[in-house]
PDB file of C-alpha atoms in Angstrom:
ATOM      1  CA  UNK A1147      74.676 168.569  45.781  1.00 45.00           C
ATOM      2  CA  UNK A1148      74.500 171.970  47.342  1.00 55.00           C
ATOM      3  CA  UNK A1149      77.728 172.445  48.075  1.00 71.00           C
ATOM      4  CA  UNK A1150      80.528 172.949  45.787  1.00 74.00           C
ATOM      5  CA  UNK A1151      82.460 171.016  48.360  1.00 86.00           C
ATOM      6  CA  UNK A1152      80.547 167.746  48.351  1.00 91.00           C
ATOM      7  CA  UNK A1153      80.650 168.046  44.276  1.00 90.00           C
ATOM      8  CA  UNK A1154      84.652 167.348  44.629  1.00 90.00           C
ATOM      9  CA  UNK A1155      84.413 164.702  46.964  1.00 91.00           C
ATOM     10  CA  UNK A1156      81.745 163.153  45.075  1.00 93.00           C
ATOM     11  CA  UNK A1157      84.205 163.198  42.238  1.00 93.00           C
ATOM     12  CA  UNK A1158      87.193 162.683  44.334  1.00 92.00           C
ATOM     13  CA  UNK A1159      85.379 159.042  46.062  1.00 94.00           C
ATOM     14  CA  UNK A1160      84.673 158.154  41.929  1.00 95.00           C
ATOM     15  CA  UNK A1161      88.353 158.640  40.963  1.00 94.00           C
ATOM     16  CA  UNK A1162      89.347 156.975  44.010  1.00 95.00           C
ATOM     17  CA  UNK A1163      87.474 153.917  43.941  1.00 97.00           C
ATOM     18  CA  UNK A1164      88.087 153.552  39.611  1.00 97.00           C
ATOM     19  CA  UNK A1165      91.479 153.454  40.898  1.00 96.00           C
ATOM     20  CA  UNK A1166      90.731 150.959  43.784  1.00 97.00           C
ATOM     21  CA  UNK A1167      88.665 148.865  41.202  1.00 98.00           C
ATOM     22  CA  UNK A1168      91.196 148.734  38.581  1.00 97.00           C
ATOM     23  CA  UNK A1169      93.034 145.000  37.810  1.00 96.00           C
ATOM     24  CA  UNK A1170      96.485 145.060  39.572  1.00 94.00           C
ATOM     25  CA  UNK A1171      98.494 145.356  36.550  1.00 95.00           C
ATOM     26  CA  UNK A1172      96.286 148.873  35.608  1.00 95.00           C
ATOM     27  CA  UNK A1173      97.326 149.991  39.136  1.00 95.00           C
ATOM     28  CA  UNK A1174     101.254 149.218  39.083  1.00 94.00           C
ATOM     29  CA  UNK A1175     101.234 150.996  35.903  1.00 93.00           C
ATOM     30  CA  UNK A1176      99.166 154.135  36.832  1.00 93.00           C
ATOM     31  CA  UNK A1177     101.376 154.020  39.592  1.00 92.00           C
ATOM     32  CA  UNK A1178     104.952 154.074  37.941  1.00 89.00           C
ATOM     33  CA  UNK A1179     107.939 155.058  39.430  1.00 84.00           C
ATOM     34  CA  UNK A1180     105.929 156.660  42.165  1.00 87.00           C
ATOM     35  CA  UNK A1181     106.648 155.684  45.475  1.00 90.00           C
ATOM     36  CA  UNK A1182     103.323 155.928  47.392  1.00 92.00           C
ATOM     37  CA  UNK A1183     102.985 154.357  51.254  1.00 95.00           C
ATOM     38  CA  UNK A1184     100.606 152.260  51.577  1.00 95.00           C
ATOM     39  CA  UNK A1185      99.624 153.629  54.903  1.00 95.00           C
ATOM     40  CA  UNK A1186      98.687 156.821  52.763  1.00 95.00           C
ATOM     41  CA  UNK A1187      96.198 155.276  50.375  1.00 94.00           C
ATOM     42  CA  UNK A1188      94.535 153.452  53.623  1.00 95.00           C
ATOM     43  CA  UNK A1189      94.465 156.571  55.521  1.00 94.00           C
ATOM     44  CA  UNK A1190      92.966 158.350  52.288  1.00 93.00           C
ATOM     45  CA  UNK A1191      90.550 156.355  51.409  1.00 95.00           C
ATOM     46  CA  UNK A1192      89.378 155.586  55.221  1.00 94.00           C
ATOM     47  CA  UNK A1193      89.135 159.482  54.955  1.00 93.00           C
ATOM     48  CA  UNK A1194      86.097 159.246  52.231  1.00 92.00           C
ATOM     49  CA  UNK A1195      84.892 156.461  53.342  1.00 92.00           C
ATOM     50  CA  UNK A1196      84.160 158.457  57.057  1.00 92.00           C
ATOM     51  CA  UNK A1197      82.779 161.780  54.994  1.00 92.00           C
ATOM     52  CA  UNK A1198      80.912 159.778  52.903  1.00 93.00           C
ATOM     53  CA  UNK A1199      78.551 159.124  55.568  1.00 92.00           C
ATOM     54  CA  UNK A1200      77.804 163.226  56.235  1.00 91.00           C
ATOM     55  CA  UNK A1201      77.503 163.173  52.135  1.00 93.00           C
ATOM     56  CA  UNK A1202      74.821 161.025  52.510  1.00 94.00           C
ATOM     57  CA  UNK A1203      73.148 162.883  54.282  1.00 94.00           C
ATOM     58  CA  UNK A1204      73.326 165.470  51.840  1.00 92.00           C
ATOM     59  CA  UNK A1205      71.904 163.566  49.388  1.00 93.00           C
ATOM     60  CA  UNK A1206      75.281 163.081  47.440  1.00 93.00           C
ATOM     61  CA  UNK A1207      75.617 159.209  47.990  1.00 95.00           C
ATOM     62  CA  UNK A1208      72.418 157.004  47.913  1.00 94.00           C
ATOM     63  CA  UNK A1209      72.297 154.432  50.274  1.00 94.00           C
ATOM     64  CA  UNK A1210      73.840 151.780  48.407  1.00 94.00           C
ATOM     65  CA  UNK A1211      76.593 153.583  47.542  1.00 95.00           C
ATOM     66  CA  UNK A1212      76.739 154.594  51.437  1.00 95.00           C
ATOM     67  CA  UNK A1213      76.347 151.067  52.182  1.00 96.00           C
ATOM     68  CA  UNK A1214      79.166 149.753  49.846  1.00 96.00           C
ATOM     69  CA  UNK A1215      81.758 152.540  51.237  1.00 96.00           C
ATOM     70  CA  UNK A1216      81.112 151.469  54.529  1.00 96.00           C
ATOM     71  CA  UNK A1217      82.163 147.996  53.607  1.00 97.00           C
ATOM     72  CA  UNK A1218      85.598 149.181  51.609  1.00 97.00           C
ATOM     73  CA  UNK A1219      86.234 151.599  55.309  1.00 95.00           C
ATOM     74  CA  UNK A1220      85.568 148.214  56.793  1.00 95.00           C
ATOM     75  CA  UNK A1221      87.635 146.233  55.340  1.00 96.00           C
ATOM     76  CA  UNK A1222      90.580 148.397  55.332  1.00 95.00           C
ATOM     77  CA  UNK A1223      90.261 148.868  58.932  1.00 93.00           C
ATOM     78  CA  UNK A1224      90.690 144.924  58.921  1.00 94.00           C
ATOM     79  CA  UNK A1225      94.603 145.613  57.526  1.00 92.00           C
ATOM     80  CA  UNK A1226      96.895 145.780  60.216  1.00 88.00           C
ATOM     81  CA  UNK A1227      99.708 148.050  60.794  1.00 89.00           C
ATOM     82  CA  UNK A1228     102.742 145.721  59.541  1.00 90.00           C
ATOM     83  CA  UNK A1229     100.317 145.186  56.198  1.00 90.00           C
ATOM     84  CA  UNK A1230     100.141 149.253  55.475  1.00 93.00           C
ATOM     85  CA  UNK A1231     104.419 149.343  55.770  1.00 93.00           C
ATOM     86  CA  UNK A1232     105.671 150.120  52.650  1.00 94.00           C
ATOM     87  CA  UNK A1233     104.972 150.724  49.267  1.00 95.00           C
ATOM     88  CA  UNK A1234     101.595 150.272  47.351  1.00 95.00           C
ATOM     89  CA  UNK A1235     102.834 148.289  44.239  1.00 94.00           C
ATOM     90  CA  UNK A1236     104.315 146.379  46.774  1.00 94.00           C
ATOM     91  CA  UNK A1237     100.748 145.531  49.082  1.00 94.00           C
ATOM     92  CA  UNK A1238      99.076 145.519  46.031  1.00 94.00           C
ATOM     93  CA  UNK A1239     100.398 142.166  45.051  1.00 90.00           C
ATOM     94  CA  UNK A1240     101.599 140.534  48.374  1.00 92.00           C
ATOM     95  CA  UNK A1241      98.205 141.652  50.691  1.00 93.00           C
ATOM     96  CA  UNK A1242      94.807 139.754  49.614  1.00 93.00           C
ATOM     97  CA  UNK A1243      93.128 142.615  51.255  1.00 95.00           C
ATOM     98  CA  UNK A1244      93.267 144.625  48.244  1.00 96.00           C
ATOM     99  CA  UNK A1245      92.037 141.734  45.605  1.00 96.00           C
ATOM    100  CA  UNK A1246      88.738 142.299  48.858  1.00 97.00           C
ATOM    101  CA  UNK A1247      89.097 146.184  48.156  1.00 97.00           C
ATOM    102  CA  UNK A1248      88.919 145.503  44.486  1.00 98.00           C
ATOM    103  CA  UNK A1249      86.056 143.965  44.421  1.00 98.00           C
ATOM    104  CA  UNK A1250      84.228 145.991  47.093  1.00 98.00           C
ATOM    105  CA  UNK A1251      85.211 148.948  44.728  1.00 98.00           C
ATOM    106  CA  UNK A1252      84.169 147.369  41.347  1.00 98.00           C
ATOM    107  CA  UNK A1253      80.524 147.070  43.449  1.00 97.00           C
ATOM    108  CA  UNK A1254      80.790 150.856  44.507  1.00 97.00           C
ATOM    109  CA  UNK A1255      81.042 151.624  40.985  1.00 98.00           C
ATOM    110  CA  UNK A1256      78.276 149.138  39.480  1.00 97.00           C
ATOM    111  CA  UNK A1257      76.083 150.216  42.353  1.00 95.00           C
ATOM    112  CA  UNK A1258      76.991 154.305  41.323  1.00 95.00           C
ATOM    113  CA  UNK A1259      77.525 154.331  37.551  1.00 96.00           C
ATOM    114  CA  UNK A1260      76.518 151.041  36.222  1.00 96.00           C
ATOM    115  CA  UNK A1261      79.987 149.783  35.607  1.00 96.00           C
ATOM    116  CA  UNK A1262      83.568 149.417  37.478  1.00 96.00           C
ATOM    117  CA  UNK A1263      85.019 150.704  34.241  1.00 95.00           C
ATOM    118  CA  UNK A1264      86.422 153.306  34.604  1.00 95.00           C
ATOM    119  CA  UNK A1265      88.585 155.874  33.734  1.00 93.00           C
ATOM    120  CA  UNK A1266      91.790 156.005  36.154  1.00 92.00           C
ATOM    121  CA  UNK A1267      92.126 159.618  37.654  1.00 89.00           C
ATOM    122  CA  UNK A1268      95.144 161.412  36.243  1.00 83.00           C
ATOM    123  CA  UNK A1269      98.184 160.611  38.275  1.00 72.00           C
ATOM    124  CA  UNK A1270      99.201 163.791  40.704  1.00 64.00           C
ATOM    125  CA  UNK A1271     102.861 164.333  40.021  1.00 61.00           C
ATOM    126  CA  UNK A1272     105.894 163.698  42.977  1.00 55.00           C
ATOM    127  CA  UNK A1273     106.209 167.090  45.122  1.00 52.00           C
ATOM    128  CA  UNK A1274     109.896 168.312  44.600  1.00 48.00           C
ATOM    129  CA  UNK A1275     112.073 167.634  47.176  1.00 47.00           C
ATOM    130  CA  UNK A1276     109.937 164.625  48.540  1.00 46.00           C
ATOM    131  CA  UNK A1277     111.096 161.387  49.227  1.00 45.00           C
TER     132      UNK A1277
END
C-alpha cells in the first residue's frame, strides 16, 4: 500500500463490510434514529466493491479477498430497484438479500482478518439540514 489513498479504502472496505457482517439487531442499533436509503448503502458498497478490483492490483486486497468482494458486488447487483426503496432498518429485515450479504461479508472478513468480528465503524453523524 503505496498510496495513502488505497490505505483509506482498505480501511474504509473493513469498516464497511464489519458493518455488513454484523447480526441484524447490531445493525438497527448502530443505525438508530438515522434514516439511511437503502439505495445509498447499495450504491456505496457497489462503489468498493468496483475499486476493489484496481486495489488489487495494487497489492492491497489478495485474491481472496478480491474474490469474496466480487461476490458481495454480485449479489447486490441481484437487488432490484423496488428492493433498494426505502430505508435500511427497513430492507434489513424484510429483503433476504442482506441475511446473503451477511454472510458473504462475515467470509470477507474471515478470509482478511481471521474473524467477522468486528468492531462496527463509528456512526457518521446526520448533516444539518438533511432529510
Amino acid at each position: 500500500m503505496n498510496h495513502l489513498g488505497d490505505a483509506h479504502l482498505h480501511t474504509w472496505t473493513l469498516r464497511l463490510m464489519a458493518l455488513l457482517a454484523a447480526d441484524p439487531q447490531d445493525q438497527l442499533a448502530w443505525l438508530g434514529e438515522r434514516e439511511l436509503d437503502t439505495k445509498d448503502v447499495v450504491e456505496e458498497v457497489e462503489l468498493l466493491c468496483r475499486v476493489s478490483e484496481g486495489l488489487a492490483e495494487r497489492g492491497v486486497f489478495e485474491p481472496g479477498e478480491l474474490r469474496d468482494l466480487r461476490a458481495i458486488g454480485r449479489r447486490l447487483g441481484e437487488i432490484d430497484a423496488t428492493c433498494r426503496v426505502g430505508f435500511w432498518d427497513n430492507a434489513l429485515v424484510t429483503d433476504s438479500a442482506w441475511g446473503d450479504v451477511r454472510s458473504l461479508a462475515r467470509q470477507f472478513l474471515l478470509t482478511s482478518l481471521g474473524d467477522w468480528r468486528q468492531p462496527l465503524p463509528r456512526p457518521v453523524r446526520p448533516q444539518s439540514g438533511h432529510h
